[in-house]
Coordinates of C-alpha atoms in Angstrom, one line a residue:
M1 CA 115.0 117.1 114.3
R2 CA 116.5 120.6 114.8
S3 CA 119.6 119.4 112.8
N4 CA 117.4 119.4 109.7
F5 CA 117.0 123.2 110.0
E6 CA 120.6 124.2 110.5
K7 CA 121.8 126.9 108.2
Y8 CA 125.1 126.6 106.4
D9 CA 127.1 129.0 104.3
N10 CA 128.8 128.5 100.9
T11 CA 131.8 126.9 102.6
V12 CA 129.7 123.9 103.3
V13 CA 126.9 124.0 100.6
N14 CA 127.6 123.9 96.9
T15 CA 124.6 125.1 94.9
L16 CA 126.4 124.5 91.6
N17 CA 125.6 128.1 90.7
T18 CA 121.9 127.5 90.6
A19 CA 119.2 129.6 92.2
Y20 CA 117.2 128.5 95.2
D21 CA 114.8 125.9 94.1
Y22 CA 111.4 125.9 95.8
A23 CA 110.2 123.2 93.3
S24 CA 112.9 120.7 94.2
I25 CA 111.7 117.2 94.9
M26 CA 114.1 117.3 97.8
H27 CA 112.6 120.4 99.4
Y28 CA 110.8 119.9 102.7
E29 CA 107.1 120.6 102.9
K30 CA 105.8 123.5 104.9
T31 CA 105.0 121.4 108.0
A32 CA 108.1 119.2 107.9
F33 CA 109.0 117.8 111.4
T34 CA 106.3 119.9 113.0
N35 CA 105.1 118.8 116.4
N36 CA 102.3 121.3 116.7
F37 CA 100.9 121.2 113.1
L38 CA 102.0 124.7 112.3
P39 CA 104.3 125.5 109.4
T40 CA 108.0 125.1 110.1
I41 CA 109.1 126.6 106.8
E42 CA 107.7 129.7 105.2
P43 CA 108.8 130.6 101.6
L44 CA 110.2 134.2 101.4
Q45 CA 108.8 134.4 97.8
A46 CA 105.1 134.8 97.6
N47 CA 102.8 132.3 95.9
V48 CA 105.2 129.4 95.7
K49 CA 104.6 125.9 96.8
I50 CA 107.1 123.6 98.4
G51 CA 107.4 120.0 99.2
Q52 CA 106.2 118.4 95.9
R53 CA 107.1 114.7 95.5
Y54 CA 105.9 113.8 92.0
K55 CA 108.8 114.8 89.8
L56 CA 112.3 116.2 89.5
S57 CA 112.3 119.9 89.0
S58 CA 114.3 121.4 86.1
T59 CA 116.9 122.6 88.6
D60 CA 117.1 119.1 90.1
I61 CA 117.9 117.7 86.7
Q62 CA 120.4 120.5 86.0
K63 CA 122.2 119.8 89.2
I64 CA 122.4 116.0 88.6
Q65 CA 123.7 116.6 85.1
Q66 CA 126.3 119.0 86.3
F67 CA 127.4 116.9 89.3
Y68 CA 127.7 113.7 87.2
N69 CA 128.8 115.4 84.1
C70 CA 125.8 114.1 82.1
S71 CA 124.7 115.2 78.7
A72 CA 121.9 117.7 78.8
A73 CA 120.3 115.8 75.9
G74 CA 119.8 112.7 78.0
T75 CA 116.4 111.1 78.3
L76 CA 114.4 110.4 81.5
L77 CA 113.2 106.8 81.9
T78 CA 109.6 105.9 82.8
T79 CA 108.4 102.8 84.5
T80 CA 105.8 100.4 83.3
P81 CA 103.2 98.7 85.6
T82 CA 103.7 95.0 85.7
S83 CA 100.0 94.2 85.6
T84 CA 96.6 95.9 85.2
T85 CA 96.0 95.8 88.9
T86 CA 99.1 97.9 89.8
N87 CA 98.4 100.8 92.0
L88 CA 99.2 103.7 89.8
F89 CA 98.9 106.5 92.4
S90 CA 102.2 108.4 92.8
S91 CA 101.8 111.2 95.3
F92 CA 100.4 114.6 96.0
D93 CA 102.1 117.4 94.0
D94 CA 102.7 119.7 96.9
A95 CA 102.2 120.2 100.6
N96 CA 98.9 121.9 100.2
N97 CA 97.3 118.6 99.0
D98 CA 95.3 120.4 96.4
N99 CA 96.1 118.1 93.4
W100 CA 96.4 114.4 92.8
E101 CA 98.5 113.1 90.0
F102 CA 98.6 109.6 88.5
N103 CA 101.6 108.6 86.4
F104 CA 101.8 105.4 84.5
T105 CA 103.0 103.9 81.2
I106 CA 101.3 101.4 78.9
N107 CA 103.2 99.4 76.2
F108 CA 101.3 98.9 73.0
P109 CA 102.1 95.6 71.3
S110 CA 100.4 96.8 68.1
A111 CA 97.9 99.4 66.9
Y112 CA 94.6 99.0 68.7
T113 CA 91.7 100.8 70.4
M114 CA 91.9 101.0 74.2
D115 CA 89.1 101.6 76.7
F116 CA 90.7 103.6 79.4
A117 CA 89.1 103.7 82.9
I118 CA 90.1 106.1 85.7
T119 CA 89.1 105.1 89.2
T120 CA 89.9 106.5 92.6
Y121 CA 88.8 105.3 96.0
S122 CA 87.3 108.6 97.2
S123 CA 84.0 109.7 95.7
G124 CA 84.9 113.2 96.6
V125 CA 87.9 113.4 94.3
T126 CA 87.0 111.4 91.2
G127 CA 85.8 112.3 87.7
P128 CA 84.0 112.7 85.5
F129 CA 87.0 113.3 83.2
Q130 CA 87.5 114.7 79.7
I131 CA 90.5 114.4 77.3
V132 CA 92.2 117.8 77.2
A133 CA 95.2 116.8 75.1
T134 CA 96.1 113.8 72.8
G135 CA 99.0 112.7 70.7
S136 CA 100.3 109.6 69.1
N137 CA 101.5 108.3 72.4
K138 CA 100.0 110.5 75.1
A139 CA 96.6 111.5 76.4
T140 CA 96.0 114.0 79.2
F141 CA 92.8 114.0 81.2
A142 CA 91.3 116.7 83.4
R143 CA 88.4 116.6 85.8
I144 CA 85.1 118.2 84.6
S145 CA 83.8 120.8 87.1
S146 CA 80.2 120.3 88.0
I147 CA 77.8 121.1 90.8
A148 CA 76.6 117.5 90.8
N149 CA 78.2 114.9 93.0
P150 CA 81.1 113.3 91.1
S151 CA 80.9 109.7 90.1
T152 CA 83.3 107.2 91.5
T153 CA 84.4 105.9 88.1
S154 CA 84.6 107.5 84.7
T155 CA 85.5 105.7 81.5
T156 CA 86.8 107.5 78.4
K157 CA 87.6 105.7 75.1
L158 CA 91.0 106.5 73.9
T159 CA 92.1 105.5 70.4
T160 CA 95.8 105.1 69.9
T161 CA 97.5 104.1 66.7
T162 CA 101.0 102.9 66.5
T163 CA 103.1 100.6 64.4
K164 CA 105.9 100.2 66.9
T165 CA 105.6 97.5 69.6
T166 CA 107.8 99.5 71.9
T167 CA 105.8 102.7 71.8
S168 CA 104.9 103.8 75.3
T169 CA 102.0 106.0 76.4
T170 CA 102.4 108.0 79.5
T171 CA 99.2 109.4 80.8
T172 CA 98.9 112.0 83.6
T173 CA 95.6 112.7 85.3
K174 CA 95.3 115.6 87.6
L175 CA 92.4 115.7 90.0
T176 CA 91.6 118.9 91.9
T177 CA 90.3 118.4 95.4
T178 CA 88.5 120.7 97.7
T179 CA 90.8 121.5 100.7
I180 CA 89.6 122.4 104.1
T181 CA 90.1 126.0 105.0
S182 CA 89.1 126.8 108.5
T183 CA 86.8 124.4 110.2
T184 CA 89.3 121.8 111.0
T185 CA 92.8 121.4 112.3
T186 CA 95.3 118.7 111.3
T187 CA 97.2 116.5 113.7
T188 CA 99.8 113.8 113.6
K189 CA 98.6 110.4 114.6
P190 CA 99.0 110.0 118.4
T191 CA 101.5 107.4 119.6
T192 CA 102.0 106.2 123.1
T193 CA 105.8 106.4 123.4
T194 CA 107.6 109.1 125.3
T195 CA 108.9 109.8 128.7
K196 CA 109.0 113.6 128.7
P197 CA 107.3 116.2 126.5
S198 CA 109.5 116.8 123.5
T199 CA 109.5 119.0 120.5
T200 CA 111.7 116.9 118.2
T201 CA 111.4 113.2 118.7
S202 CA 109.3 111.6 116.0
T203 CA 108.0 108.8 118.2
T204 CA 106.6 111.2 120.7
T205 CA 102.9 111.6 121.1
T206 CA 102.0 114.9 119.5
K207 CA 98.9 116.7 120.5
P208 CA 96.9 119.2 118.5
T209 CA 97.9 122.8 118.6
T210 CA 95.5 125.7 119.1
T211 CA 96.4 127.6 116.0
S212 CA 96.6 125.3 113.0
T213 CA 94.0 125.9 110.3
T214 CA 95.6 124.2 107.3
A215 CA 94.7 120.9 105.8
S216 CA 98.2 119.5 105.4
T217 CA 98.8 116.5 107.6
T218 CA 101.3 113.9 108.5
T219 CA 101.1 110.8 110.5
T220 CA 103.3 108.3 112.4
K221 CA 102.1 104.9 113.5
P222 CA 102.4 103.9 117.1
T223 CA 105.1 101.3 117.6
T224 CA 105.2 100.6 121.4
T225 CA 103.1 101.2 124.4
S226 CA 103.9 103.3 127.5
T227 CA 102.1 105.2 130.2
T228 CA 103.1 108.7 129.1
T229 CA 102.4 111.1 126.4
T230 CA 103.5 114.6 125.5
K231 CA 101.4 117.6 126.3
P232 CA 99.9 119.7 123.5
T233 CA 100.9 123.3 122.9
T234 CA 98.3 126.1 122.7
T235 CA 98.6 129.6 121.3
S236 CA 96.0 132.3 120.8
T237 CA 95.8 133.7 117.3
T238 CA 93.5 135.9 115.2
T239 CA 90.2 134.3 114.3
T240 CA 88.7 133.3 111.0
K241 CA 85.3 132.2 110.1
S242 CA 84.4 128.5 110.0
T243 CA 81.7 127.0 107.9
T244 CA 78.9 124.6 109.0
A245 CA 76.6 122.4 106.9
I246 CA 73.3 120.7 107.3
F247 CA 72.5 117.2 106.0
T248 CA 68.9 116.4 105.1
T249 CA 67.4 113.0 104.4
T250 CA 63.8 112.2 103.5
T251 CA 63.7 108.4 103.3
I252 CA 65.8 105.4 104.2
T253 CA 66.9 104.9 100.6
A254 CA 67.5 108.6 99.8
A255 CA 71.0 109.8 99.2
G256 CA 70.2 113.1 101.1
R257 CA 71.7 116.4 100.4
W258 CA 74.0 118.9 102.2
S259 CA 73.4 122.6 102.4
T260 CA 75.5 125.3 103.9
T261 CA 74.2 127.2 107.0
G262 CA 75.5 130.0 109.2
S263 CA 79.2 130.0 109.8
L264 CA 81.0 129.9 113.2
A265 CA 82.8 133.1 114.0
I266 CA 85.9 131.2 115.1
S267 CA 87.5 128.2 113.4
R268 CA 87.5 125.2 115.8
A269 CA 89.0 121.8 116.3
Y270 CA 88.9 119.5 119.3
H271 CA 85.9 121.4 120.4
T272 CA 82.5 120.0 121.5
S273 CA 79.0 120.7 120.2
T274 CA 75.8 119.8 122.1
V275 CA 72.1 120.3 121.4
L276 CA 70.5 122.0 124.4
L277 CA 66.9 121.4 125.5
N278 CA 65.9 124.7 124.0
D279 CA 66.9 123.3 120.6
R280 CA 69.9 125.6 120.3
V281 CA 73.4 124.1 119.6
I282 CA 76.2 125.2 121.9
T283 CA 79.8 124.8 120.7
I284 CA 82.6 125.4 123.2
G285 CA 86.4 125.5 123.2
G286 CA 88.8 124.5 120.5
T287 CA 92.3 125.2 119.3
I288 CA 91.7 128.9 118.7
N289 CA 90.5 131.2 121.5
G290 CA 89.6 128.1 123.5
N291 CA 87.5 129.8 126.1
T292 CA 85.0 131.1 123.6
V293 CA 81.4 129.8 123.2
E294 CA 79.0 130.1 120.3
L295 CA 75.3 129.3 120.1
Y296 CA 73.4 128.2 117.0
N297 CA 69.8 129.2 116.5
T298 CA 68.1 126.5 114.5
T299 CA 65.3 128.8 113.4
T300 CA 67.4 131.7 112.1
K301 CA 70.4 129.5 111.3
I302 CA 72.7 132.1 112.8
W303 CA 75.5 131.7 115.4
S304 CA 75.9 134.2 118.2
A305 CA 78.5 134.5 121.0
G306 CA 77.8 132.9 124.3
P307 CA 79.3 133.6 127.7
S308 CA 83.0 132.6 127.7
M309 CA 84.2 129.8 129.8
F310 CA 86.4 130.5 132.8
D311 CA 89.1 128.3 131.3
A312 CA 90.1 127.8 127.6
R313 CA 89.8 124.1 126.7
I314 CA 90.5 121.5 124.1
L315 CA 90.0 117.8 124.4
H316 CA 87.6 118.4 127.2
T317 CA 84.1 116.9 127.8
A318 CA 80.7 118.5 127.7
T319 CA 77.8 116.6 129.1
L320 CA 74.1 117.6 128.9
L321 CA 72.3 117.3 132.2
P322 CA 68.6 116.4 132.6
D323 CA 67.7 119.9 133.8
G324 CA 69.2 121.4 130.6
R325 CA 72.5 122.6 132.0
L326 CA 75.8 121.7 130.4
I327 CA 78.8 120.6 132.5
A328 CA 82.4 120.9 131.0
T329 CA 85.3 119.1 132.6
G330 CA 89.0 119.0 132.2
G331 CA 90.9 119.5 128.9
Y332 CA 94.1 121.2 128.1
Y333 CA 95.2 124.7 127.2
N334 CA 98.8 125.4 128.0
R335 CA 98.3 123.4 131.2
Y336 CA 96.5 120.3 132.3
L337 CA 93.0 121.2 133.5
K338 CA 91.1 119.7 136.4
T339 CA 88.6 122.5 136.6
A340 CA 84.9 122.1 135.8
E341 CA 82.1 124.6 135.1
I342 CA 78.4 124.6 134.3
Y343 CA 76.5 126.6 131.7
N344 CA 72.8 127.5 132.4
P345 CA 70.9 128.2 129.2
T346 CA 68.0 129.6 131.1
T347 CA 70.0 132.5 132.5
N348 CA 72.7 132.3 129.9
T349 CA 75.4 132.3 132.6
R350 CA 78.3 130.2 133.7
S351 CA 79.4 129.1 137.2
T352 CA 82.4 127.2 138.5
I353 CA 82.1 124.0 140.6
S354 CA 84.7 122.2 142.6
S355 CA 87.7 120.8 140.6
M356 CA 88.3 117.2 139.9
N357 CA 90.9 115.4 142.0
T358 CA 93.0 114.7 138.9
A359 CA 93.7 117.0 135.9
R360 CA 92.9 115.1 132.6
Y361 CA 92.3 115.6 128.9
G362 CA 91.3 113.1 126.2
H363 CA 89.0 111.6 128.8
Q364 CA 85.3 110.8 128.8
A365 CA 82.4 111.8 131.0
I366 CA 78.9 110.2 131.3
Y367 CA 75.9 111.3 133.4
L368 CA 74.5 108.5 135.5
P369 CA 70.7 109.0 135.8
A370 CA 68.6 108.4 139.0
P371 CA 69.0 107.0 141.4
S372 CA 72.8 107.8 141.0
N373 CA 72.5 111.3 139.7
K374 CA 76.2 111.7 139.4
L375 CA 78.8 112.4 136.7
L376 CA 81.3 109.6 135.9
V377 CA 84.7 110.8 134.6
M378 CA 87.1 108.2 133.2
G379 CA 90.7 108.0 132.0
G380 CA 92.5 110.6 129.9
V381 CA 96.0 112.0 130.2
G382 CA 97.0 113.5 133.5
N383 CA 99.9 115.7 134.8
N384 CA 103.4 114.8 133.6
S385 CA 101.7 113.2 130.5
V386 CA 100.7 110.1 132.4
M387 CA 97.9 108.0 130.9
L388 CA 95.1 107.4 133.3
Q389 CA 92.8 104.6 134.3
S390 CA 91.4 106.4 137.3
C391 CA 87.8 107.4 137.5
E392 CA 85.9 110.0 139.6
L393 CA 82.3 110.6 140.5
Y394 CA 80.9 114.2 140.9
D395 CA 78.0 114.6 143.3
F396 CA 75.9 117.5 142.3
A397 CA 74.2 117.8 145.7
S398 CA 77.4 118.1 147.7
N399 CA 79.6 119.6 145.0
T400 CA 82.3 117.1 145.6
W401 CA 84.4 114.7 143.6
T402 CA 85.4 111.3 144.9
Y403 CA 87.4 108.5 143.3
T404 CA 85.6 105.4 142.3
T405 CA 86.8 102.0 140.9
S406 CA 89.5 102.5 138.3
M407 CA 89.2 101.1 134.8
I408 CA 91.0 97.8 134.1
E409 CA 93.0 99.5 131.3
K410 CA 94.5 103.0 130.9
R411 CA 92.5 104.7 128.1
V412 CA 92.9 108.0 126.2
Y413 CA 90.9 109.0 123.1
F414 CA 88.4 106.3 123.7
T415 CA 84.6 106.2 123.6
A416 CA 82.2 105.9 126.5
T417 CA 78.6 104.9 125.9
Y418 CA 75.8 104.7 128.5
L419 CA 73.6 101.6 128.2
P420 CA 70.3 102.5 129.7
S421 CA 68.8 99.0 129.6
L422 CA 71.6 97.6 131.6
S423 CA 72.6 100.7 133.7
K424 CA 76.1 100.2 132.6
V425 CA 78.8 102.4 130.9
L426 CA 80.8 100.9 128.0
A427 CA 84.3 102.1 127.4
I428 CA 85.9 101.0 124.1
G429 CA 89.4 101.3 122.7
G430 CA 91.8 104.2 123.3
T431 CA 95.5 104.5 123.4
A432 CA 97.3 102.8 126.3
T433 CA 97.8 99.0 126.5
L434 CA 94.9 97.0 124.9
Y435 CA 93.8 99.4 122.2
G436 CA 91.1 96.9 120.9
S437 CA 89.6 96.0 124.2
A438 CA 86.4 97.1 126.0
E439 CA 85.1 97.1 129.6
M440 CA 81.8 97.8 131.2
F441 CA 81.1 99.7 134.4
T442 CA 78.1 98.6 136.4
V443 CA 76.6 101.6 138.1
S444 CA 75.1 99.7 141.1
S445 CA 78.3 97.9 142.0
T446 CA 80.8 100.5 140.7
Q447 CA 82.8 97.6 139.2
W448 CA 84.4 97.2 135.8
I449 CA 84.4 93.9 133.8
R450 CA 86.6 93.3 130.8
S451 CA 85.2 92.2 127.4
L452 CA 85.6 88.5 126.6
N453 CA 87.4 89.3 123.3
T454 CA 89.1 92.2 121.6
M455 CA 88.8 93.8 118.2
A456 CA 91.3 92.6 115.6
N457 CA 92.3 96.3 115.0
D458 CA 93.4 98.9 117.5
R459 CA 90.8 101.7 117.9
Y460 CA 91.2 105.3 119.1
F461 CA 89.8 108.5 117.7
H462 CA 86.9 106.3 116.6
T463 CA 83.1 106.6 117.1
A464 CA 80.7 104.3 119.0
T465 CA 77.0 104.5 118.4
L466 CA 74.3 102.7 120.3
I467 CA 71.7 101.2 118.0
P468 CA 68.5 101.1 120.1
A469 CA 66.8 98.5 117.9
T470 CA 69.4 95.9 118.7
G471 CA 71.0 97.2 121.9
Q472 CA 74.4 96.8 120.3
V473 CA 77.1 99.4 119.7
L474 CA 78.6 100.1 116.3
I475 CA 82.3 101.0 116.3
V476 CA 83.5 103.0 113.3
G477 CA 86.8 104.4 112.0
G478 CA 89.8 105.3 114.1
Y479 CA 93.5 104.5 113.7
E480 CA 94.7 101.1 112.2
N481 CA 92.7 99.8 109.3
P482 CA 90.1 102.5 109.6
D483 CA 87.7 100.9 107.1
K484 CA 87.1 98.0 109.5
T485 CA 84.0 98.2 111.7
Y486 CA 82.8 96.2 114.7
M487 CA 79.7 95.5 116.7
F488 CA 79.8 95.1 120.5
N489 CA 77.1 93.1 122.1
P490 CA 76.7 94.1 125.8
T491 CA 74.6 91.0 126.5
N492 CA 77.4 88.6 125.7
N493 CA 80.2 91.1 126.4
S494 CA 81.9 90.5 123.1
F495 CA 82.8 91.9 119.7
T496 CA 81.9 90.7 116.2
T497 CA 83.0 92.2 112.9
A498 CA 80.5 94.2 110.8
A499 CA 80.5 95.3 107.2
S500 CA 83.5 97.4 106.3
L501 CA 83.2 101.1 105.5
G502 CA 83.3 102.1 101.8
Q503 CA 86.0 104.5 102.9
G504 CA 88.4 104.1 105.8
R505 CA 88.0 107.1 108.2
I506 CA 90.0 108.5 111.0
E507 CA 88.1 110.8 113.4
P508 CA 84.9 110.9 111.5
T509 CA 81.5 111.8 113.0
A510 CA 78.7 109.3 113.5
I511 CA 75.1 110.3 114.1
L512 CA 72.1 108.0 114.8
L513 CA 69.3 109.1 112.5
P514 CA 65.6 108.6 113.4
S515 CA 65.3 105.9 110.8
G516 CA 67.8 103.8 112.8
L517 CA 70.6 104.3 110.2
V518 CA 74.0 105.7 111.3
L519 CA 75.3 108.6 109.3
V520 CA 79.1 108.8 109.1
A521 CA 80.8 111.8 107.6
G522 CA 84.2 113.3 106.9
G523 CA 87.4 112.2 108.6
S524 CA 90.7 111.4 107.0
F525 CA 92.8 108.5 105.8
N526 CA 96.2 108.3 107.6
N527 CA 96.0 112.1 108.1
T528 CA 97.0 112.6 104.4
L529 CA 93.6 113.0 102.8
L530 CA 90.6 114.8 104.2
Y531 CA 87.2 113.5 103.2
R532 CA 84.0 115.3 102.0
S533 CA 82.2 111.9 101.6
A534 CA 79.6 110.4 103.8
E535 CA 77.9 107.0 104.1
V536 CA 75.2 105.4 106.1
Y537 CA 75.0 102.0 107.9
D538 CA 71.9 99.9 107.8
Y539 CA 71.9 97.5 110.8
R540 CA 69.2 95.4 109.2
L541 CA 71.3 94.6 106.2
N542 CA 74.7 95.0 107.8
A543 CA 75.6 97.2 104.9
W544 CA 77.1 100.6 104.1
R545 CA 76.1 102.8 101.2
P546 CA 77.3 106.2 100.1
V547 CA 75.2 109.3 100.4
A548 CA 75.6 112.9 99.3
T549 CA 79.1 114.4 99.6
M550 CA 79.7 117.4 101.9
N551 CA 80.6 120.7 100.3
L552 CA 83.8 120.8 102.3
A553 CA 86.2 118.2 103.6
R554 CA 86.1 118.0 107.4
F555 CA 88.4 116.5 110.1
H556 CA 88.3 117.1 113.9
H557 CA 84.7 118.3 113.4
T558 CA 81.5 117.7 115.4
A559 CA 78.0 116.6 114.4
V560 CA 74.7 116.8 116.2
L561 CA 71.1 115.8 115.4
L562 CA 68.8 118.7 115.7
N563 CA 65.8 118.3 117.9
N564 CA 63.4 120.6 116.0
S565 CA 63.9 118.7 112.7
S566 CA 64.3 115.0 113.0
L567 CA 65.6 114.8 109.5
Q568 CA 68.6 117.1 109.8
A569 CA 72.0 116.9 111.3
P570 CA 74.5 119.8 111.1
L571 CA 78.2 119.2 110.8
L572 CA 80.0 121.8 112.9

């Protein structure tokens, strides 16, 4: 894609004697062709936006008129929806994704009164609306600012009088959304096609950087399967504060509420957060200063720095051990990591342990309780961007890693869930070959068995939540039709469909509440829209319902259920 950024002089480029046009509909957005989610274009002029796609700029029109020798008095044509069910959404107005705009035209056959309804599919960015300007053939709506949660639909009566059957009304509605500032990092949708790490090929798997803090995102859809992936790039930058929030619910039917709490000192994405046995929350790693650690005091609601890791990490694992220690394995930070280390909250110290046999990131790790007392590490991406199906067991007593039976499929960005009633580990989805498949590892025999069927949709960067009341696992979100959800029944080793989400989500968080409900929050849709919304799943009714909307949109975030308050779960 470097050819798109070549510079040419006036012998090649004819600007038709116009000034440089930041507002051109043809201008690239700030992150065009990025492979590390950082801006590729920075305007020299301050406070300008680039990359809008909703209308021709005045200079665009001027150039077209000059080039084609058109009259400056010419008119611009509008289009008319062919039916009332036409999707009227046009596009974001700029690369910052801070406004939505809807453009459409209605032909009036005669003078009449119209009930005009505006509806979007995201409860975080809908009305209520008010008319801010009217005319004989035009009405402009604006969103009403309010501290209350916005409704999903707002209807405004619009009276239009006309005597011409050809009169057209063009209505433009702008919706201001809340953009994420520092708690999340954007990423292109991972694919599974490449042979060598590349910085330009659009079909290459692109991993998250360690510096991006904007909310602008792009996505590509995986088209083929392979056994390789590109490695992510990491760069240390100056730090900014990151916000956290707490969700509180009082009854099963309550909508709950979100309240802000202490902010992280460093913005993080692709980090991990774990509740320790002392009720503190430990957050480690991430795309900025990936060796740093922060501890959240649930009493004071304040974050403090913890002892730094020996290695900076993203896309690593962090597993709580029965004795209260936390073991971190693998990850990536300018290199593939096979190192592992343990944090001891009693002494507030860290220690290294022996390294894994294979470096890996995007993997999973599960502690196998007695009588095994070992850590099972599975899959991920290894050296030379090779997708892995290999597995290793760590023996705490001997401080050694040994290979165990490999998974049937290669898996990256999958989920792994321990099933205590069966003493099995369930691996679901992931990029590689069969994205919608699952397999179970029997601890006693160290053998994997494939699921009898697969999900209809590929799943990676999804969530998997064990519902104790039924023993089944709820699979939510992820790439490809992210509104579709599934249940996996370990007893019959098969998937069934579950009720669809109200809002399709990629990389949301899912938390099992004490009531048995599953709280799902945030995420994105095709990496173009970040969500503040949340909803809960009731396994008894196989139904989803919306709950209170978060104060900030979040993507690549983490969520934990606090031990000292069974009704609260902070989003970090």
